[in-house]
Structure formats: C-alpha cells, structure tokens
XYZ file of C-alpha atoms in Angstrom:
229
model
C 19.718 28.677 7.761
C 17.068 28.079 4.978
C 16.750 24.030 5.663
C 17.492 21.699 8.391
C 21.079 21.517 8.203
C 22.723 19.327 5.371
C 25.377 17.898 8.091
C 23.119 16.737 10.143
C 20.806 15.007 7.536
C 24.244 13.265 6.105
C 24.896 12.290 9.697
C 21.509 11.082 10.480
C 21.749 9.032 6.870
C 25.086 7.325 7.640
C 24.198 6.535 10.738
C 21.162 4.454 9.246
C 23.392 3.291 6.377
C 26.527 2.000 8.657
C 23.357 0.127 11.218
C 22.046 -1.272 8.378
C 18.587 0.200 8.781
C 16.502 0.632 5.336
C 13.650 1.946 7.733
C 15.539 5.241 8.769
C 12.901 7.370 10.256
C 10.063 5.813 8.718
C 9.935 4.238 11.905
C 8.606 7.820 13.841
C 5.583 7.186 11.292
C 4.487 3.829 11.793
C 4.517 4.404 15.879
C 7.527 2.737 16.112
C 9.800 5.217 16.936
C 9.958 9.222 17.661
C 12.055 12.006 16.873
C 13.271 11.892 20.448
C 14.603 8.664 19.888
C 15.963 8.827 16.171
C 18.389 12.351 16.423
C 19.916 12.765 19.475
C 23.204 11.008 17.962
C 23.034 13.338 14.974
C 22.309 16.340 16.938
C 25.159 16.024 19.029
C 27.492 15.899 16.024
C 26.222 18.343 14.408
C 26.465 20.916 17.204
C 30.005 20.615 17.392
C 30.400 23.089 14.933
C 29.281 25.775 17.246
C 30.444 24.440 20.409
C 33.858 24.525 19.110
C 33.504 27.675 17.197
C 33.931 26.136 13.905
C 31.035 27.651 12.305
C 29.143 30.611 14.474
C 25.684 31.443 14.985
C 25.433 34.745 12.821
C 25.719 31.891 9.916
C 21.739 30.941 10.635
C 20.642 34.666 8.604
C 22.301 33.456 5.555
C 20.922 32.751 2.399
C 22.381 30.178 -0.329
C 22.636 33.046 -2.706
C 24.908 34.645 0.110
C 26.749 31.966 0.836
C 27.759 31.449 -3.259
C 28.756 34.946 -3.750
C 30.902 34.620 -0.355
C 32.702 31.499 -2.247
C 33.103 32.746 -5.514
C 34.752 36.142 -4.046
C 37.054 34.410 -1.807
C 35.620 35.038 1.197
C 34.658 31.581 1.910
C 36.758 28.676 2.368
C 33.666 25.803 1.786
C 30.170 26.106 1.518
C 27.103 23.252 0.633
C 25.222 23.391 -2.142
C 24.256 21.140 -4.736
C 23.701 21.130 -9.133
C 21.893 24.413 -8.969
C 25.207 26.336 -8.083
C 27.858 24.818 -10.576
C 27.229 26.103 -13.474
C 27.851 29.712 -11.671
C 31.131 28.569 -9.980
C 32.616 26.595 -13.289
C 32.199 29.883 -14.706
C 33.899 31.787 -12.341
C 37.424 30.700 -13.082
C 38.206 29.695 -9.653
C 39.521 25.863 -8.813
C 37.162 23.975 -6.891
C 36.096 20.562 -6.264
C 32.988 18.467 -3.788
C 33.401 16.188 -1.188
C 31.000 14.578 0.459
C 30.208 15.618 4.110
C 33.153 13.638 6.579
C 32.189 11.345 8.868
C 31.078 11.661 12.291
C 32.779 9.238 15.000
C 31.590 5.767 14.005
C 29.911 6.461 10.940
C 31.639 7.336 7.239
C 31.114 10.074 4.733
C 27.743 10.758 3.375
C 26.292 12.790 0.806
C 22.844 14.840 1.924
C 20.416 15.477 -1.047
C 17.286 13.634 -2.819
C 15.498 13.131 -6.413
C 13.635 15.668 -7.816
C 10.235 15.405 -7.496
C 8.273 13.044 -10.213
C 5.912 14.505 -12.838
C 2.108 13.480 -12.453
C -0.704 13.457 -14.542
C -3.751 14.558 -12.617
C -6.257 11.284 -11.994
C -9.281 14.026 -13.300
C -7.176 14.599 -16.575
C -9.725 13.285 -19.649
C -9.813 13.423 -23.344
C -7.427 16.076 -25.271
C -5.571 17.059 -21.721
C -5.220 13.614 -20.415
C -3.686 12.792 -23.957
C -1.459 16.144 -24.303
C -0.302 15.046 -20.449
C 0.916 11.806 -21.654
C 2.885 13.092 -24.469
C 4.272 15.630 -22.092
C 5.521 12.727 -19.960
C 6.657 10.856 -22.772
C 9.175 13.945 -24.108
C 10.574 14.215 -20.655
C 11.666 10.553 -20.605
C 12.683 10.444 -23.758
C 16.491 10.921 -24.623
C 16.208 15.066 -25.924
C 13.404 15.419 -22.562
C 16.499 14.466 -20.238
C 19.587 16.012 -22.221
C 17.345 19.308 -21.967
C 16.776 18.673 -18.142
C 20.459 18.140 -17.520
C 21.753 21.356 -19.750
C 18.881 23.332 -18.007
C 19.130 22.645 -14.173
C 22.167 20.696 -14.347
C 20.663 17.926 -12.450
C 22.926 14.712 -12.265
C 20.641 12.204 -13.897
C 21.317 8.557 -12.760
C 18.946 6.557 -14.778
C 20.095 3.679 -17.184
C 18.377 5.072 -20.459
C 20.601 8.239 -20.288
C 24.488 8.599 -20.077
C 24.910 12.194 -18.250
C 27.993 14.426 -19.281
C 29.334 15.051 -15.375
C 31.863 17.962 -14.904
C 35.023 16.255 -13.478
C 34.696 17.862 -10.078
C 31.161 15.950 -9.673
C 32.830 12.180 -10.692
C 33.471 10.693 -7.525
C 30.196 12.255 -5.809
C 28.187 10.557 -8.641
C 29.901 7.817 -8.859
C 30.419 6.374 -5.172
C 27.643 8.109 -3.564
C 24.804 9.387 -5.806
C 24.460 6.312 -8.518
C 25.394 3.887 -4.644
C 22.161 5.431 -3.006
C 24.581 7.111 -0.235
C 22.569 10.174 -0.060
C 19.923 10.973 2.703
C 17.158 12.889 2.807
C 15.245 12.615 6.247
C 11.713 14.723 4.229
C 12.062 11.293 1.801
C 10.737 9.213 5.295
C 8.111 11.228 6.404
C 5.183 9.725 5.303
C 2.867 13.200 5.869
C 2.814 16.812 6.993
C 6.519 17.069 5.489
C 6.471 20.511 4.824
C 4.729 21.642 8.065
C 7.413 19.222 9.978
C 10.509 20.660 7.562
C 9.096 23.839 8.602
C 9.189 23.086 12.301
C 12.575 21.872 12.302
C 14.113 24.892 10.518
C 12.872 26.864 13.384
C 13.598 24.932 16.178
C 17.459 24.464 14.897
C 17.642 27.974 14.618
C 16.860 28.506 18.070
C 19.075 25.501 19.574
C 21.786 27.409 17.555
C 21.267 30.671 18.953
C 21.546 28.801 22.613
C 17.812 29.740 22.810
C 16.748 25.497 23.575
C 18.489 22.810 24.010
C 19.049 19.632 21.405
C 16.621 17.724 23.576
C 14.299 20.344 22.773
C 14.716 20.100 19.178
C 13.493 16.562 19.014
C 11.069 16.658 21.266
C 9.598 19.980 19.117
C 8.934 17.542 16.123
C 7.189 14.483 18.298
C 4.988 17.639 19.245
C 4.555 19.197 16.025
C 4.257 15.804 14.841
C 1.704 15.149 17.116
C -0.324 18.015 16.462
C -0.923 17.674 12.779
C-alpha cells in the first residue's frame, strides 16, 4: 500500500458526487467539518475487502511495480493503476480492458485519479529566465508541447485545443468519467499540509488493515495530524 487506497477515494468521491456536494472535504478545512465526520461511510466500504477476505492484508507490502508484473504474468486477475502502466500492458499481448471502480451501496461507479500538476514560472524569475520560462510554457501548450506529453507519459489529455489519440480500452473511462469530472481525488481538497496528511493516512490504513486500529481510529488520526500541523 503506497497511497491511501484508490477504492476508498472513488467511494469517498461518489459519495460527494451522488449528495450533490461540490465542497467534498474542503469542508474539514474551513472548520466546517472533520475527518471524523467525512469517512466513516467510505471506510466501512472499503474494509469489506478484508473482512470478507476478498483482498488480504499481505497486499499492504506491495508495490505498483509488483502488482503490474503480477498482471502481466497471469498471476493477477485485476489490479489499479492508471496511464503510466498501459503502454507496458498494450505491449504485452495480453487482452485487457478498465473499468471504473463499482459502486458501493447507494452510490455509483467512480473513477479515483487527478490532473497533473500545473507548470509555474517562479514570481523571482526576471529578464533572460523569466523570458526563456515563458517560452517554455508556451511549447508545452502548444499543439507539438501536448502531442509530446501524451506519446511520453501517456497522459489522457482532456483539454479543447488538443484531440488525444485514446487506446480503445481507455474510451469509455475518458469519455463518461474523465472528460464528466467523475474522478476524485480527496489530496485535490486539502487546502495545506497535503503531503504530511497523505502521509499520515497511508500509515494509519496500513495499520487498520493489519487489525492493528480500528476505522474510527483512522479518522480520528487525520483530525489529529491535522491538528498538529
């Protein structure tokens, strides 16, 4: 377990999506709200997969890189992962295809994921840097800056100024959930400390997982991490 887990984030994002709340967990940030108060529903679902042995807890060790080369020798039924991976399984001969992540009781499929972080030009950039910066930007936006983004780290542009070549397998993921904004990513509402809190909440999923605290616990780890920062 290298991130908070992607089920849960798709759970915690349909859940907002279905209540019709644009706020998500913004709300923890403003005062509003708290961690405590925001995941139980989430947590709950998401623990079913080890409390009725669907997944088990020797999983948490494993790397992405793991998990691939587990797929791609047929040792592994399904696994999450995102653009980074496809170009290695296309190649690898085997059929595949990606679904979204199903849908908990009372909520509907969702897709787990976010954009790639923006490129910045540094507010103490002057003269020849400031200038070299701006082409630099420019390139990237411009039609041969994105086609070399998209051959390079297969990302799944969704911007109206570029049409993006998507492998057949990818259609229906970037058509009815990635250009329809049905993707979640909880680090996207944290307004600060997202790494330290990301951080936090690998940790304290990998013990609720190894039966070491309870989901309660979980949540009430990041009001005190939170809390603390």
């Amino acid at each position: 377990m290298q991130d908070i887990p992607a089920v849960f984030q798709a759970f915690l994002g349909a859940g907002y999506h279905v209540a019709g709340d644009s706020l998500g967990e913004k709300k923890i940030f403003t005062g509003d709200s708290t961690f405590a108060q925001e995941w139980p529903e989430a947590l709950a679902q998401w623990h079913r997969l080890y409390e009725e042995d669907i997944v088990g807890a020797e999983s948490i060790s494993l790397t992405g890189t793991q998990l691939k080369e587990d797929f791609l020798a047929g040792n592994l039924a399904m696994f999450i992962t995102g653009p980074w991976d496809l170009a290695d399984i296309s190649a690898s001969g085997l059929p595949w295809g990606i679904a979204p992540v199903p849908a908990a009781p009372g909520g509907e499929t969702y897709a787990t994921g976010a954009p790639d972080p923006g490129f910045a030009i540094s507010s103490k950039a002057e003269g020849a840097e400031l200038e070299a910066a701006k082409r630099l930007i420019s390139f990237l936006a411009s039609q041969e800056g994105l086609g070399l983004m998209s051959e390079s780290f297969g990302a799944l542009l969704n911007t109206s100024d570029y049409q993006v070549e998507v492998a057949p397998e990818c259609q229906e993921i970037y058509d009815d959930y990635l250009k329809e904004s049905k993707i979640y990513l909880p680090m996207n509402y944290w307004d600060h400390a997202s790494d330290a809190l990301r951080l936090e909440g690998i940790a304290l999923f990998q013990h609720a997982v190894q039966g070491e605290i309870s989901l309660d616990e979980v949540a009430a780890g990041m009001d005190a991490k939170l809390s603390a920062l």
